[in-house]
CSV table of C-alpha atoms and ligand atoms in Angstrom, one decimal:
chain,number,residue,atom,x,y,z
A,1244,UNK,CA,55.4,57.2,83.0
A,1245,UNK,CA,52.7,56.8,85.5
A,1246,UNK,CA,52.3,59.2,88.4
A,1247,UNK,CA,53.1,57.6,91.8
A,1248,UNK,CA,49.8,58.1,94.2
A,1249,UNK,CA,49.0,61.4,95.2
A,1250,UNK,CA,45.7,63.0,97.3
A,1251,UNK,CA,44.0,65.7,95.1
A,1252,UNK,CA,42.1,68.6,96.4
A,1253,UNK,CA,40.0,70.9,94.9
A,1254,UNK,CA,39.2,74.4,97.2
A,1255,UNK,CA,36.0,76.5,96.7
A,1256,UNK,CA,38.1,79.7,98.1
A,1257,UNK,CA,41.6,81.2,98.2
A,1258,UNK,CA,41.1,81.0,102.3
A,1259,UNK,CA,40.7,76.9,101.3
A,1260,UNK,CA,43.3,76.4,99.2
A,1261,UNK,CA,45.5,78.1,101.8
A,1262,UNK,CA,44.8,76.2,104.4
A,1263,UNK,CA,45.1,73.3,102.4
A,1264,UNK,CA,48.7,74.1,101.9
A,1265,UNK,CA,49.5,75.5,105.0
A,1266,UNK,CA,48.5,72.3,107.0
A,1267,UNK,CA,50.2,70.0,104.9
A,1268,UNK,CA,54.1,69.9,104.3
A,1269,UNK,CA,53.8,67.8,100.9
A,1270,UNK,CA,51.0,69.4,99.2
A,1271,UNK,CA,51.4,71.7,96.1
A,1272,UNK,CA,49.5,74.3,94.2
A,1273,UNK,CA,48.3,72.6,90.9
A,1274,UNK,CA,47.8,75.7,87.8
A,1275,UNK,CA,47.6,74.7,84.3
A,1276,UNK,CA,50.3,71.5,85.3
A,1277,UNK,CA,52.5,72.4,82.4
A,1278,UNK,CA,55.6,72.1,84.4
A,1279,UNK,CA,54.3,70.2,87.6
A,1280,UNK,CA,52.8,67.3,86.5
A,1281,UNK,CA,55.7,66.7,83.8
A,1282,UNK,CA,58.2,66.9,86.8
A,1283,UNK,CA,56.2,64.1,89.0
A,1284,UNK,CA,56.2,62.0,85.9
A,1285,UNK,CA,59.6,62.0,85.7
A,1286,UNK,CA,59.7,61.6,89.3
A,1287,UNK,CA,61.8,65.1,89.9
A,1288,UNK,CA,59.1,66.2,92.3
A,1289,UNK,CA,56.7,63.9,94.6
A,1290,UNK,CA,54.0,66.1,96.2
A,1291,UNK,CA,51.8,64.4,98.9
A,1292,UNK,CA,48.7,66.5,97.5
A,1293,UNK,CA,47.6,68.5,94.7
A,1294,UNK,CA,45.8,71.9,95.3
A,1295,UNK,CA,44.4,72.9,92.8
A,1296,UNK,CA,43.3,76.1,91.8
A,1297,UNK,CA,41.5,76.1,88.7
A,1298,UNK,CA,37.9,76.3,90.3
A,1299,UNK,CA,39.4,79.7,92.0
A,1300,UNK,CA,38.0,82.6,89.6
A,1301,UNK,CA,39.3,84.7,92.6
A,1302,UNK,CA,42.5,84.1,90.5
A,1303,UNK,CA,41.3,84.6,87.4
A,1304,UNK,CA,41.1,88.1,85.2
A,1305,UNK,CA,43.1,91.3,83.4
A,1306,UNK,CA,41.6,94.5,84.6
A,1307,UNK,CA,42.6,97.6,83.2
A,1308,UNK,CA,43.1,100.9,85.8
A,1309,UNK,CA,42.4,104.5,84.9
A,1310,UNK,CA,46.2,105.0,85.1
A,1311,UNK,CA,46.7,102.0,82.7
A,1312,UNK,CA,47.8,99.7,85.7
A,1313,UNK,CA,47.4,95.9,84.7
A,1314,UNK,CA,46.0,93.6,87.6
A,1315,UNK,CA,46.3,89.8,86.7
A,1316,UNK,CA,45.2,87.1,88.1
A,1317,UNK,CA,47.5,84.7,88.5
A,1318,UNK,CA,45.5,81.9,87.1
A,1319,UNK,CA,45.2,83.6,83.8
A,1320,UNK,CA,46.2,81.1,81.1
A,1321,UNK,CA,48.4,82.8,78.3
A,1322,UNK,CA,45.7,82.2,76.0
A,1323,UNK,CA,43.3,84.9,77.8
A,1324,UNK,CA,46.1,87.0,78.1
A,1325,UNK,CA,46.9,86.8,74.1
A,1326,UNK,CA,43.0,87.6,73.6
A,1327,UNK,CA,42.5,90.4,76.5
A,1328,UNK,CA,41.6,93.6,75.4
A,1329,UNK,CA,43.0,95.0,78.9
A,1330,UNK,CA,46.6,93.1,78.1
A,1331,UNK,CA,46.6,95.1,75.0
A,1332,UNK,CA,47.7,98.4,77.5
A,1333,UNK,CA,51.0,96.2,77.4
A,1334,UNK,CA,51.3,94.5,74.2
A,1335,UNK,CA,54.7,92.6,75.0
A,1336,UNK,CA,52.6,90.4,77.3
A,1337,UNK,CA,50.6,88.9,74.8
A,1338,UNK,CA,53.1,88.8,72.4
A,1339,UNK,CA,55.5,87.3,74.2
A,1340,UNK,CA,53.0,83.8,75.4
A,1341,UNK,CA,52.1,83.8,71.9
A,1342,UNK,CA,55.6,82.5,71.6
A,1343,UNK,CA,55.8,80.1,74.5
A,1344,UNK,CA,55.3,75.9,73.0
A,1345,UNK,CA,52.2,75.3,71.3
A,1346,UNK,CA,48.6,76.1,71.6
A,1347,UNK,CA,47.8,73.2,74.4
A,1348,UNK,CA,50.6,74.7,76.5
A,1349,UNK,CA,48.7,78.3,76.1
A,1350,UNK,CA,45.6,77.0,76.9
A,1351,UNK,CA,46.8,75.5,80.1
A,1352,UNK,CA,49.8,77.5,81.1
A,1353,UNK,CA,49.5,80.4,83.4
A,1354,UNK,CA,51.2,83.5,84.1
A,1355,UNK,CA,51.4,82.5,88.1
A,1356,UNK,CA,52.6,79.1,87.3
A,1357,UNK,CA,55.1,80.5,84.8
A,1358,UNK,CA,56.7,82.4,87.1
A,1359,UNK,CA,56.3,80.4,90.4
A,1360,UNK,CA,58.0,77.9,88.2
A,1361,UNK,CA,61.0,79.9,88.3
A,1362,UNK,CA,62.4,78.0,85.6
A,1363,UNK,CA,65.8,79.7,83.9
A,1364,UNK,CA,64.4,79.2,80.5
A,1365,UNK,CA,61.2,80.2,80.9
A,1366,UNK,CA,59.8,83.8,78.9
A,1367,UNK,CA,57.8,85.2,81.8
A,1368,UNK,CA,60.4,85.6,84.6
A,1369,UNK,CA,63.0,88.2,82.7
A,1370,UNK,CA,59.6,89.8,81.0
A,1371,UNK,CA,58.0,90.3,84.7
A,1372,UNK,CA,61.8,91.8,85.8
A,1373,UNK,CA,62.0,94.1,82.6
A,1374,UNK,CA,58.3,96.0,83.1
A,1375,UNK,CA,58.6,96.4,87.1
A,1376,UNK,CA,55.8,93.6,87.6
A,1377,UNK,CA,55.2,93.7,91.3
A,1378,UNK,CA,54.0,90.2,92.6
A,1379,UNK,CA,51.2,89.5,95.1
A,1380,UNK,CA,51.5,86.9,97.9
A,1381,UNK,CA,48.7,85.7,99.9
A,1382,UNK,CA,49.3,83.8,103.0
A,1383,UNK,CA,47.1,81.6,105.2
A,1384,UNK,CA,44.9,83.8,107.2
A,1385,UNK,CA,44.6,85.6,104.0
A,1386,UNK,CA,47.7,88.4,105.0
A,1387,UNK,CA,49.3,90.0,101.6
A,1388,UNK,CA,52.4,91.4,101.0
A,1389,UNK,CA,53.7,92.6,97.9
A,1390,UNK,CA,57.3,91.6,96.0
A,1391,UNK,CA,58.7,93.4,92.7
A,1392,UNK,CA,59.9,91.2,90.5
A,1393,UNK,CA,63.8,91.8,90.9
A,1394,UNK,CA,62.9,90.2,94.2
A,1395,UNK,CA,60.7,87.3,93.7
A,1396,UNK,CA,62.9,85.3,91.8
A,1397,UNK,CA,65.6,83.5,94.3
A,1398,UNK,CA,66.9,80.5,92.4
A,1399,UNK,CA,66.1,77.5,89.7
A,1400,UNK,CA,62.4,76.6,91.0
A,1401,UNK,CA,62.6,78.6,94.2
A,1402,UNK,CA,60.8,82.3,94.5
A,1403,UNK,CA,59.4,84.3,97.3
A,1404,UNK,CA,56.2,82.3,97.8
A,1405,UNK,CA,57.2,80.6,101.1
A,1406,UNK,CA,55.5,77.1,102.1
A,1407,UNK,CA,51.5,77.7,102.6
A,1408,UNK,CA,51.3,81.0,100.8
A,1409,UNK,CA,50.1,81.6,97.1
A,1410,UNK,CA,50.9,83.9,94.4
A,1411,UNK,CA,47.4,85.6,93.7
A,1412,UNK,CA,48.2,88.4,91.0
A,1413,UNK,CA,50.7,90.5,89.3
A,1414,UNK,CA,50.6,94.2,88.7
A,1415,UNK,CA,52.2,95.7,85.9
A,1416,UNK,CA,52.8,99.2,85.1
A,1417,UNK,CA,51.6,101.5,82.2
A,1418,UNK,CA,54.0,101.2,79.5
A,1419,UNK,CA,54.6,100.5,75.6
A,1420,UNK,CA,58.4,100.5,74.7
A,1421,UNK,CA,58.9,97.1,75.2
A,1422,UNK,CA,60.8,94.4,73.3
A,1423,UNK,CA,61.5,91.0,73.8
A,1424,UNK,CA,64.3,89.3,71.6
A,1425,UNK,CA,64.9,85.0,72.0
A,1426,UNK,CA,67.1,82.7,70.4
A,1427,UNK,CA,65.3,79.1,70.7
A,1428,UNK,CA,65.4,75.3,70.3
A,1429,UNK,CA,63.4,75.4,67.2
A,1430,UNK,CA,60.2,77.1,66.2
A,1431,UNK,CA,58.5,78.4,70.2
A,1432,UNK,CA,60.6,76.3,71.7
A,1433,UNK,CA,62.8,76.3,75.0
A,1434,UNK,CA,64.6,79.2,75.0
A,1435,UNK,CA,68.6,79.2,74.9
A,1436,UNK,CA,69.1,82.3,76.0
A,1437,UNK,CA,66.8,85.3,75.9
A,1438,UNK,CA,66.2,89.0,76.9
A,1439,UNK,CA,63.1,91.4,77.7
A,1440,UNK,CA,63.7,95.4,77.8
A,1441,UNK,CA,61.5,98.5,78.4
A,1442,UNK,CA,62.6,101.6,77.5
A,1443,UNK,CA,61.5,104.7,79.8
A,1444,UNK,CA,64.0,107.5,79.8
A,1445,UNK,CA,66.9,104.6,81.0
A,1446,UNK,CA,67.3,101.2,79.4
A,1447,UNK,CA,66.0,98.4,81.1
A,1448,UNK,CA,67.1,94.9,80.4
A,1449,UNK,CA,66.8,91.6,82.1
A,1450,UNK,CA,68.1,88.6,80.8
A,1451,UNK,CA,66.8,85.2,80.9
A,1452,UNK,CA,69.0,81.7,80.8
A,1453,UNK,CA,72.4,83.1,81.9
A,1454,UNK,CA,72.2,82.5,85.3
A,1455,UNK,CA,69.4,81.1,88.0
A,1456,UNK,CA,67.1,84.1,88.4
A,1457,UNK,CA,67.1,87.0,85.5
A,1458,UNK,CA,69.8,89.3,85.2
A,1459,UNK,CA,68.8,93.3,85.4
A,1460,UNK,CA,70.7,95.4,83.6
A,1461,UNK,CA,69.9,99.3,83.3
A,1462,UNK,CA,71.8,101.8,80.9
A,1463,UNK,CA,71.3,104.9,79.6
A,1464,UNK,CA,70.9,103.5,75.6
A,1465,UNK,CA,71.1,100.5,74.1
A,1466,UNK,CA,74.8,101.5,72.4
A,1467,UNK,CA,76.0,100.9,76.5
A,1468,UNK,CA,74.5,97.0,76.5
A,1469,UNK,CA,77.8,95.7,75.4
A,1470,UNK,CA,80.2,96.9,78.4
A,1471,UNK,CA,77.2,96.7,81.0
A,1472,UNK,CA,77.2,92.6,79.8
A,1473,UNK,CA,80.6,92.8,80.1
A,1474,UNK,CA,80.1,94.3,83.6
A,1475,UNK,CA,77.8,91.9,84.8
A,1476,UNK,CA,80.5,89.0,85.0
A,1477,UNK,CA,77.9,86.6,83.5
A,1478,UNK,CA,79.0,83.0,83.9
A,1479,UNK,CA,76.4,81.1,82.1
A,1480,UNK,CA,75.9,77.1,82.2
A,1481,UNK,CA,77.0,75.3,79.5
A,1482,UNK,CA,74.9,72.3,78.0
A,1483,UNK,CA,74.0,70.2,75.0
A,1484,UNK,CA,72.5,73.4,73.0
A,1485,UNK,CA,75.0,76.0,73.6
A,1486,UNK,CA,78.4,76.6,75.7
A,1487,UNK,CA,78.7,79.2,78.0
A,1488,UNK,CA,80.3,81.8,75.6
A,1489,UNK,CA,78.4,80.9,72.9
A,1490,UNK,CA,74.9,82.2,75.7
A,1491,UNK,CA,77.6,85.1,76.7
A,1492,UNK,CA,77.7,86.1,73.3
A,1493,UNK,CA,73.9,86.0,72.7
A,1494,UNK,CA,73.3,88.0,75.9
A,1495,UNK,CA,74.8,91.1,74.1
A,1496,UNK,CA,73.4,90.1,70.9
A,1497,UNK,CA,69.6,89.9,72.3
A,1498,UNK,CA,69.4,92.4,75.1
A,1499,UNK,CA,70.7,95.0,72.3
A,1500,UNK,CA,67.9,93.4,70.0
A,1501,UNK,CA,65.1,94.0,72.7
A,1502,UNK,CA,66.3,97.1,73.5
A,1503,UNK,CA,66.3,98.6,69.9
A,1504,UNK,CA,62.6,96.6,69.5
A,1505,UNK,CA,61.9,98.5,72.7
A,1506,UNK,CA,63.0,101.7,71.4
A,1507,UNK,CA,61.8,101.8,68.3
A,1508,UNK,CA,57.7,101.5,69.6
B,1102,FAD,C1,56.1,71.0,75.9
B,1102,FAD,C2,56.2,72.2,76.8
B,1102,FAD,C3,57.0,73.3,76.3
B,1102,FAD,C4,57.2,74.4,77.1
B,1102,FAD,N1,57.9,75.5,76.7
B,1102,FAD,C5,58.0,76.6,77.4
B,1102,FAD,C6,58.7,77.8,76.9
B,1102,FAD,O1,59.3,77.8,75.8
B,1102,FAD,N2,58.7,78.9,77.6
B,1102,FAD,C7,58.0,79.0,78.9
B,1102,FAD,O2,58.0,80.0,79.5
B,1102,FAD,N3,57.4,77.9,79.4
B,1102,FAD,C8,57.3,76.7,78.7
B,1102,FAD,N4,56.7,75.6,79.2
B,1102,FAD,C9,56.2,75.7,80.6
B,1102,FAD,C10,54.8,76.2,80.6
B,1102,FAD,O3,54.8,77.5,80.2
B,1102,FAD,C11,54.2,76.0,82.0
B,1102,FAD,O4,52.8,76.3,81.8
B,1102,FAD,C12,54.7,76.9,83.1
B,1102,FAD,O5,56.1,76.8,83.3
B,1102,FAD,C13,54.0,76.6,84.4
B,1102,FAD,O6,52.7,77.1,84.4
B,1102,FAD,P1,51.5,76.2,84.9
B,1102,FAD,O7,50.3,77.1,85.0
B,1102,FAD,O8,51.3,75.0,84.0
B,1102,FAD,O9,52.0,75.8,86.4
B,1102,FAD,P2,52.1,74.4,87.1
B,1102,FAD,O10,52.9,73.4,86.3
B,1102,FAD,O11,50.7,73.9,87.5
B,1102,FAD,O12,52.9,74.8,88.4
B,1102,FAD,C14,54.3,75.2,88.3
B,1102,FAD,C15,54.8,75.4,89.7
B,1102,FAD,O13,54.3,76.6,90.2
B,1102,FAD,C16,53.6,76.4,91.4
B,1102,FAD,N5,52.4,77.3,91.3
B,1102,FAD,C17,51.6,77.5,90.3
B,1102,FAD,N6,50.7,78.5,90.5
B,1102,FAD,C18,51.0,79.0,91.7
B,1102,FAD,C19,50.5,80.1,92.5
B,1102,FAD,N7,49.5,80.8,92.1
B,1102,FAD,N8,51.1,80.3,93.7
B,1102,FAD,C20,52.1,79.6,94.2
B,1102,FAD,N9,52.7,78.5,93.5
B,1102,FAD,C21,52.1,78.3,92.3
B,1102,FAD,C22,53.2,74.9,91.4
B,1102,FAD,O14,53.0,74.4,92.7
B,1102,FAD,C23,54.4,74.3,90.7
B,1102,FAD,O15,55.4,74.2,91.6
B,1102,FAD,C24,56.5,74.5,78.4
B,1102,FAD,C25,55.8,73.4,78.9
B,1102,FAD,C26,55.6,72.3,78.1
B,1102,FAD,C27,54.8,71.1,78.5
């Protein structure tokens, strides 16, 4: 389907495209489009006016910190992250977009429209939740404050960004015992339910499709999963690929999978 009319803009700065946004109600931040531009196709979305930030190299880039801190921009496709010799501090991240759809996606998909996305079935969201990502938010007049991930997700396509701000990068611990376990819709494809863990002392899990913003779980091993599942009173949506029980079910069976993975590095 065609697109219905819409202005486009394309900011020099981070200070542009932030005014841009901030003075205009309707107008949107345009990444790699993966998600946006499919949604005003089908007519789901209908901004006024396109920001977009791909001339922005202020939001490009994966630096590596004496302390093995990760800083990334949030413009940084999958595909740089898959090839970054920084990213390698934290393999999970690479590996985990080398799953996501096909190489087109990659090359156009980034990690800050990923997660701004804050779609339920999406790989970044419980990944950023697992490792203690901690999310930076620029607003107009270029003020920044700082989110972990726990917080930044608030619901299916809603997150802490407010109206005129932008996500600008993503910090990520030092870390190693990660895993990342999915069941999918084929080959890479959407996932049905899937989980991210990190393993540092405690066990921590966050699952992804169960419910509107990832579910955090923390235990002491992986053999305590099970009852902290059962705990967490999931009541999963049930749809053409899988019933609720059937994603209640998997929930154990992946978070215990990514834990082990985790554990076992
Ligand atoms: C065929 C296909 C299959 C896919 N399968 C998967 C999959 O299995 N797993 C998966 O995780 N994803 C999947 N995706 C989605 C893909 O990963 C998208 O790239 C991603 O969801 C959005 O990233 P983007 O850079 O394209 O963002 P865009 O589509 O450009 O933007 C998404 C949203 O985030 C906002 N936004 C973007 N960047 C910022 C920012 N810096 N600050 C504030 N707001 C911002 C935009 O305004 C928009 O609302 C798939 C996409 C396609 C087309």
């Amino acid at each position: 389907m065609l697109l219905r009319e819409v202005e486009y803009a394309k900011p020099g700065s981070v200070a542009e495209a932030l005014e841009l946004l901030a003075a205009d109600d309707g107008a949107r931040a345009l990444a790699g489009g993966q998600t946006l531009i499919n949604v005003m196709k089908a007519r789901a979305a209908s901004p006024d006016k396109l920001v977009d930030l791909n001339g922005l190299e202020e939001l490009r880039g994966i630096e590596l910190a004496g302390d093995g801190t990760l800083t990334i921009g949030a413009m940084t496709t999958y595909s740089e992250l898959m090839a970054s010799a920084e990213a390698k501090a934290r393999p999970i991240l690479g590996e985990v977009c080398a799953t996501i759809a096909d190489v087109q996606v990659r090359n156009r998909g980034t990690i800050g429209g990923n997660v701004c996305a804050s779609d339920p079935t999406n790989h970044l969201p419980p990944l950023m939740v697992a490792v203690g990502a901690r999310m930076t938010i620029t607003t107009a007049g270029g003020g920044e404050h700082e989110v972990p991930a726990e917080d930044f997700f608030l619901g299916v396509y809603l997150t802490a960004v407010g109206p005129g701000e932008l996500l600008t990068r993503i910090s990520i611990p030092a870390g190693k015992k990660d895993g990342f376990a999915a069941v999918t819709l084929g080959a890479d494809g959407t996932c049905i339910c899937n989980a991210a863990a990190t393993v540092n002392g405690n066990v921590r899990v966050a699952l992804g499709c169960v419910d509107a913003v990832p579910v955090l779980l923390e235990t002491d091993s992986a053999d305590e999963i099970p009852e902290a599942v059962r705990a967490a009173n999931l009541e999963p949506p049930s749809d053409v690929h899988a019933s609720s029980d059937y994603r209640t079910h998997l929930a154990t069976v992946l978070a215990t999978r990514a834990a082990q993975e985790a554990a076992a590095r």
